Coordinates of C-alpha atoms in Angstrom, one line a residue:
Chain A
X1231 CA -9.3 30.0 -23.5
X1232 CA -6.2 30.5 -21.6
X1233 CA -3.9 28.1 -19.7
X1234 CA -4.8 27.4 -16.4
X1235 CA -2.0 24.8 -15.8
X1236 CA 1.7 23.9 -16.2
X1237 CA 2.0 23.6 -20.3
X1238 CA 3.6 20.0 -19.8
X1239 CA 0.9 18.2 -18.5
X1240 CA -1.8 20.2 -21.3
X1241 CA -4.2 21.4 -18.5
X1242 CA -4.7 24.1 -20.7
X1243 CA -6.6 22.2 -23.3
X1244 CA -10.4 22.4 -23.0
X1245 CA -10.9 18.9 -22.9
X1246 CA -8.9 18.5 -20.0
X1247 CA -10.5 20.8 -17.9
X1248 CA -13.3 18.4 -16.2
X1249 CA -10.3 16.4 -15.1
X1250 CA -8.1 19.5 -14.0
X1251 CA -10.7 20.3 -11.8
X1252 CA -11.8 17.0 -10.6
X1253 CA -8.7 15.7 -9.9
X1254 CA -7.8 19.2 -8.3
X1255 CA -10.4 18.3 -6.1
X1256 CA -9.8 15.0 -5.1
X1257 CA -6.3 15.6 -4.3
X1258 CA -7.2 19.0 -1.9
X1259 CA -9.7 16.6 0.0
X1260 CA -7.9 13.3 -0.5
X1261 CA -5.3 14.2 2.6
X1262 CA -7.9 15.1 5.3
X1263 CA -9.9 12.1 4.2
X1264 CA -6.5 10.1 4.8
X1265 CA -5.8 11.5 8.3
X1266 CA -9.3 11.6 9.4
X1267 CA -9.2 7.8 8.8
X1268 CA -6.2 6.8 10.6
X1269 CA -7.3 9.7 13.3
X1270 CA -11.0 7.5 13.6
X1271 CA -9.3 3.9 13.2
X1272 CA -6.9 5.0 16.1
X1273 CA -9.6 5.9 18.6
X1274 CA -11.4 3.2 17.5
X1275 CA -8.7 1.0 19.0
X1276 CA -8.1 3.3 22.2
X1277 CA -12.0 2.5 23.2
X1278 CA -11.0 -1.2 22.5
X1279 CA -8.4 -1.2 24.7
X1280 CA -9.6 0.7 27.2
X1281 CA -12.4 -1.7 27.8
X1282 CA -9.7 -4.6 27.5
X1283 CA -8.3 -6.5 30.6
X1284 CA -4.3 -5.1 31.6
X1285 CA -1.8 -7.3 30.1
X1286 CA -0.9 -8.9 33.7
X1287 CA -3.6 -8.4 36.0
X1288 CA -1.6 -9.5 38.9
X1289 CA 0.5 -6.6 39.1
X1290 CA -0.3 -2.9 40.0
X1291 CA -1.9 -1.1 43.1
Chain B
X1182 CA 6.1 3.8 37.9
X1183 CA 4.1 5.2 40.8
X1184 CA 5.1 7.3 43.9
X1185 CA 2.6 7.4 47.1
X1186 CA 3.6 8.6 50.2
X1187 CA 4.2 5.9 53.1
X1188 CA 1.4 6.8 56.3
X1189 CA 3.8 5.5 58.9
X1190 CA 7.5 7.0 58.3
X1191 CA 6.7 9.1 55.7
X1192 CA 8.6 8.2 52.6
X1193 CA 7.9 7.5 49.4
X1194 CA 6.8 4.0 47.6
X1195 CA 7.5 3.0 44.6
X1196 CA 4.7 0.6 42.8
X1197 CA 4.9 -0.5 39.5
X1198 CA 2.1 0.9 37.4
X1199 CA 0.1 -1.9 35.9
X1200 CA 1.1 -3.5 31.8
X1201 CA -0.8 -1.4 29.9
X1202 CA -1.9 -2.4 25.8
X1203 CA -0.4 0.2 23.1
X1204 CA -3.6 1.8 21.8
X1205 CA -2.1 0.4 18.4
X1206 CA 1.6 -1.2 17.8
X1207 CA 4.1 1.7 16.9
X1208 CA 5.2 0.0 13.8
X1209 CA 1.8 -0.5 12.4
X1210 CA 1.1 3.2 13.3
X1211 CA 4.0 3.7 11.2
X1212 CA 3.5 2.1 8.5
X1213 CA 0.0 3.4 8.1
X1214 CA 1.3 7.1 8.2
X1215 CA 3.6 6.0 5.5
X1216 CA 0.6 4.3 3.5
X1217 CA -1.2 7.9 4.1
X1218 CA 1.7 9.3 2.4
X1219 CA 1.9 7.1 -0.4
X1220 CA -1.5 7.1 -1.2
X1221 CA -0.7 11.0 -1.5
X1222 CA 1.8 10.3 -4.1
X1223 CA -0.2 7.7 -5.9
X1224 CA -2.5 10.6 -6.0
X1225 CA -0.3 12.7 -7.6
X1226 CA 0.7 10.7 -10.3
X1227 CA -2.9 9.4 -10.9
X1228 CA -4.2 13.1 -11.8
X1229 CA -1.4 14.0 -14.1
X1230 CA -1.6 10.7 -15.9
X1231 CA -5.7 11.8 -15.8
X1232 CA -5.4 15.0 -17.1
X1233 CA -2.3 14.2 -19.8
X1234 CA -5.2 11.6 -21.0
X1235 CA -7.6 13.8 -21.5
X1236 CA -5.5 17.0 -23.3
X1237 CA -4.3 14.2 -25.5
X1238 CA -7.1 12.5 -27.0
X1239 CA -8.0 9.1 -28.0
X1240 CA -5.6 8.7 -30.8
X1241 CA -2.3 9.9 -28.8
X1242 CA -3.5 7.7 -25.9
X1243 CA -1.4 5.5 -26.9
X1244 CA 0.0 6.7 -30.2
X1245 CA -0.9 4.7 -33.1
X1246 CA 2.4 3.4 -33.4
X1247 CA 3.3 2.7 -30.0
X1248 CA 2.9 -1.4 -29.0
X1249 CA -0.8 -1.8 -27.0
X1250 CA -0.6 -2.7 -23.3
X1251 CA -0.6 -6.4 -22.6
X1252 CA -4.2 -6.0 -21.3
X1253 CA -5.3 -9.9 -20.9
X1254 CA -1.9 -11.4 -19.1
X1255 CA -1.8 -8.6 -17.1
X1256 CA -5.1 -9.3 -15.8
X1257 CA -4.1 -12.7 -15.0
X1258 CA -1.1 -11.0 -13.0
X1259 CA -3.6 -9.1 -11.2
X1260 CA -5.3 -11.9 -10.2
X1261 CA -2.4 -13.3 -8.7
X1262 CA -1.6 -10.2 -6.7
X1263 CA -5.0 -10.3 -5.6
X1264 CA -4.5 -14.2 -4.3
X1265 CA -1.1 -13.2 -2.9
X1266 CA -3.0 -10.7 -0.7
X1267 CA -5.2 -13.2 0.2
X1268 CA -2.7 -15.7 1.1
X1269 CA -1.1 -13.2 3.5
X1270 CA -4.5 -12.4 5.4
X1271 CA -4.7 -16.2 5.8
X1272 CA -1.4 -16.4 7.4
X1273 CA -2.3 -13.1 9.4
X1274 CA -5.4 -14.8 11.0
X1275 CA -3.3 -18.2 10.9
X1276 CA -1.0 -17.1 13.4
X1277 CA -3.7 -15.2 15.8
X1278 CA -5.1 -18.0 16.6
X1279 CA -1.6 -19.8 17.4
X1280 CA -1.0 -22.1 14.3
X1281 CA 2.4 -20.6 13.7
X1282 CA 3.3 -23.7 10.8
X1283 CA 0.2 -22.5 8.8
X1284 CA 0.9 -18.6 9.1
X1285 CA 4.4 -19.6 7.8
X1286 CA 3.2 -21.3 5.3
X1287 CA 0.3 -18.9 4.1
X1288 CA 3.2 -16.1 4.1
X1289 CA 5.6 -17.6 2.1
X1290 CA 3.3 -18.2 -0.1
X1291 CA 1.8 -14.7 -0.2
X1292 CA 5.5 -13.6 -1.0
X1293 CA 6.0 -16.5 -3.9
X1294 CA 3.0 -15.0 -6.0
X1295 CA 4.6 -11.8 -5.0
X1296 CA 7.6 -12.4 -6.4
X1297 CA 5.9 -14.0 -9.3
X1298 CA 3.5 -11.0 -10.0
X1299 CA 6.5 -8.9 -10.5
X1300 CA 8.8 -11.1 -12.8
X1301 CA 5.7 -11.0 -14.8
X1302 CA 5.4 -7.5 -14.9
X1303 CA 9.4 -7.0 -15.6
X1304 CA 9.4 -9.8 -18.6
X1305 CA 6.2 -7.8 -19.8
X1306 CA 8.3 -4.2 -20.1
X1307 CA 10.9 -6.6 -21.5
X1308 CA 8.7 -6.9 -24.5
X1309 CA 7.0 -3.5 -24.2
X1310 CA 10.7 -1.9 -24.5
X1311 CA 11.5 -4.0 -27.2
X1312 CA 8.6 -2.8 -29.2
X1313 CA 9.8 0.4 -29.1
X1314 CA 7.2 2.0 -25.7
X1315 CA 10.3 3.6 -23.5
X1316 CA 10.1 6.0 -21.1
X1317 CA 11.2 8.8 -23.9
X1318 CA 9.5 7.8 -26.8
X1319 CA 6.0 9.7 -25.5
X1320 CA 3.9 11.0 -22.7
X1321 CA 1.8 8.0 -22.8
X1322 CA 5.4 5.8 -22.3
X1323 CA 6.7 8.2 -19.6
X1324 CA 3.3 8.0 -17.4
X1325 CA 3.2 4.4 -17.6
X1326 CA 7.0 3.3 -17.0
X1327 CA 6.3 6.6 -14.0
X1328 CA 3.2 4.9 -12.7
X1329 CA 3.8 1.2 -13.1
X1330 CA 7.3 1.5 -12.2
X1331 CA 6.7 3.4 -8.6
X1332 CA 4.5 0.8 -8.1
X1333 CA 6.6 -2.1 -9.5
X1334 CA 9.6 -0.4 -6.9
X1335 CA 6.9 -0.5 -4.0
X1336 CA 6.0 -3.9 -4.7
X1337 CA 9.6 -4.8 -4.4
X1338 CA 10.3 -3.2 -1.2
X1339 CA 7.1 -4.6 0.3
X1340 CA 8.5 -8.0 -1.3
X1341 CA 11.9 -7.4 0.3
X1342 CA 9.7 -7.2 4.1
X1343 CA 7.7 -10.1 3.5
X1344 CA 10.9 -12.4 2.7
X1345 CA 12.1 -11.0 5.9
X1346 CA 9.2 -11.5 8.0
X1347 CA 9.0 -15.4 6.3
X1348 CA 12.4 -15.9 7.6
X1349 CA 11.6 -14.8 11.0
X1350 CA 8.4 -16.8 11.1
X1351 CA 10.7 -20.0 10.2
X1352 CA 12.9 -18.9 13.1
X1353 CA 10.2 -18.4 15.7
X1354 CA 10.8 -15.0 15.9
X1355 CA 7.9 -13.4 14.6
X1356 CA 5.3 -10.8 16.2
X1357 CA 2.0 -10.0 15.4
X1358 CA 3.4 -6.6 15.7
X1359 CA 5.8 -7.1 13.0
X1360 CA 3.0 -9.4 10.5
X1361 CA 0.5 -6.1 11.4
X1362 CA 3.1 -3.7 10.3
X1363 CA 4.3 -5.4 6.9
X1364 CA 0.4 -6.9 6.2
X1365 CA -0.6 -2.9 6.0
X1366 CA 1.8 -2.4 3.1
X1367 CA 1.7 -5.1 1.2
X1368 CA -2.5 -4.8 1.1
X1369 CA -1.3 -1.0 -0.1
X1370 CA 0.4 -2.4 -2.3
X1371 CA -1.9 -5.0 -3.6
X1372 CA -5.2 -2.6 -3.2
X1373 CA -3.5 0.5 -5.5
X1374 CA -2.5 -2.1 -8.2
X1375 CA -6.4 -2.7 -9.4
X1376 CA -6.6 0.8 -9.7
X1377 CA -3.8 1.5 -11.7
X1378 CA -4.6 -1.3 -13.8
X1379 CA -8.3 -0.2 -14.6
X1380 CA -6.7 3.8 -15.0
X1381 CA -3.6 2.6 -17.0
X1382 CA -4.4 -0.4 -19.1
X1383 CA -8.1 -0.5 -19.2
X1384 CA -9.7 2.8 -19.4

């Protein structure tokens, strides 16, 4: 079988491929999981505070 | 500020636009696009230590005459990261609700079992170095000084805010802003730790 990664961390050894793969995995969806988070936490708060009262209700138009 | 035209000698008037809420405080936004970016990192060096498991085997995982991890204490340290966590959500909800003395209180706490978490974990590679597991002495050594030492330096810094958001507490000047912003960290920081403990010293 031949080496499919960097000869430092052994991802070339058989045993090791499950985990190459998996981990390949994780990591490639890891970061849109990340910023699809913060993206859905944010506009969670925006529809929070739009329904919230302004800070000083006596000023303004 | 808004501009509307005047109907009766036609200039413009100046209103103040009403006090609007930030969506969510900037620092805390910050400091959860920092987390994001952490958690990349973490990542990183989770899947190498993974896969350098794996192409290893069980007997070079740690080698058989490398010192075994301190498995049991540092479960007990765990334990008190965990409570130190705890502690700080306390003081978060503490000073919400106005009890400033309590929040104070709860968050200098949260930083003492902070602080003792990691003098545990520094006497502990103490020993571990004296054994003869350094960072050079093999892959297993290197991954764990790599992994529990970015952690241990993230812990620190994290340490660092939360003695500096005590002192401002004691001084009156802290913001639920600023507790927000340092909380999201230091729960990073005490939510990876399990993780790495299971990966590292357990599994």
């Amino acid at each position: 079988m031949g080496v499919i990664g960097c000869a430092m961390c052994v991802a070339g050894l058989e045993a090791a491929l499950p985990w190459y793969v998996a981990t390949a995995v994780v990591m490639s969806v890891l970061p849109f999981a990340l910023v699809g988070g913060l993206a859905l936490w944010v506009r969670r708060h925006a529809k929070n505070a739009a329904t919230a009262p302004p800070l000083d209700s006596t000023r303004g138009d | 500020m808004a501009s509307v035209m005047n109907a009766a000698n036609g200039l413009a008037v100046t209103r103040p636009r009403p006090a609007r809420r930030p969506v969510v405080p900037s620092a805390v936004l910050a400091v959860l696009v920092l987390v994001a970016a952490e958690a990349m990192f973490f990542a990183g060096l989770t899947s190498a230590f993974l896969v350098g498991k794996a192409g290893a085997g069980p007997l070079l995982w740690p080698p058989l005459d490398q010192p075994r991890l301190p498995v049991a204490t540092t479960a007990v340290n765990t334990l008190v990261l965990l409570a130190s966590g705890v502690a700080l959500a306390i003081g978060q909800r503490a000073f919400a609700r106005g009890r400033a003395r309590s929040a104070r209180r709860a968050v200098t706490l949260s930083l003492g079992l902070g602080v003792a978490f990691v003098v545990v974990q520094g006497s502990e590679w103490v020993r571990l170095v004296g054994y003869g597991l350094t960072m050079t002495s093999s892959t297993f050594g290197s991954f764990f000084y790599l992994l529990v030492g970015a952690h241990a330096l993230h812990a620190v810094g994290a340490l660092v805010a939360l003695g500096w958001l005590a002192r401002s507490l004691r001084q009156g000047h802290g913001s639920r802003d600023v507790l927000g912003a340092v909380g999201a960290f230091w729960y990073f920081v005490v939510g990876l730790w399990p993780v790495l403990y299971v990966l590292v010293y357990v599994w």
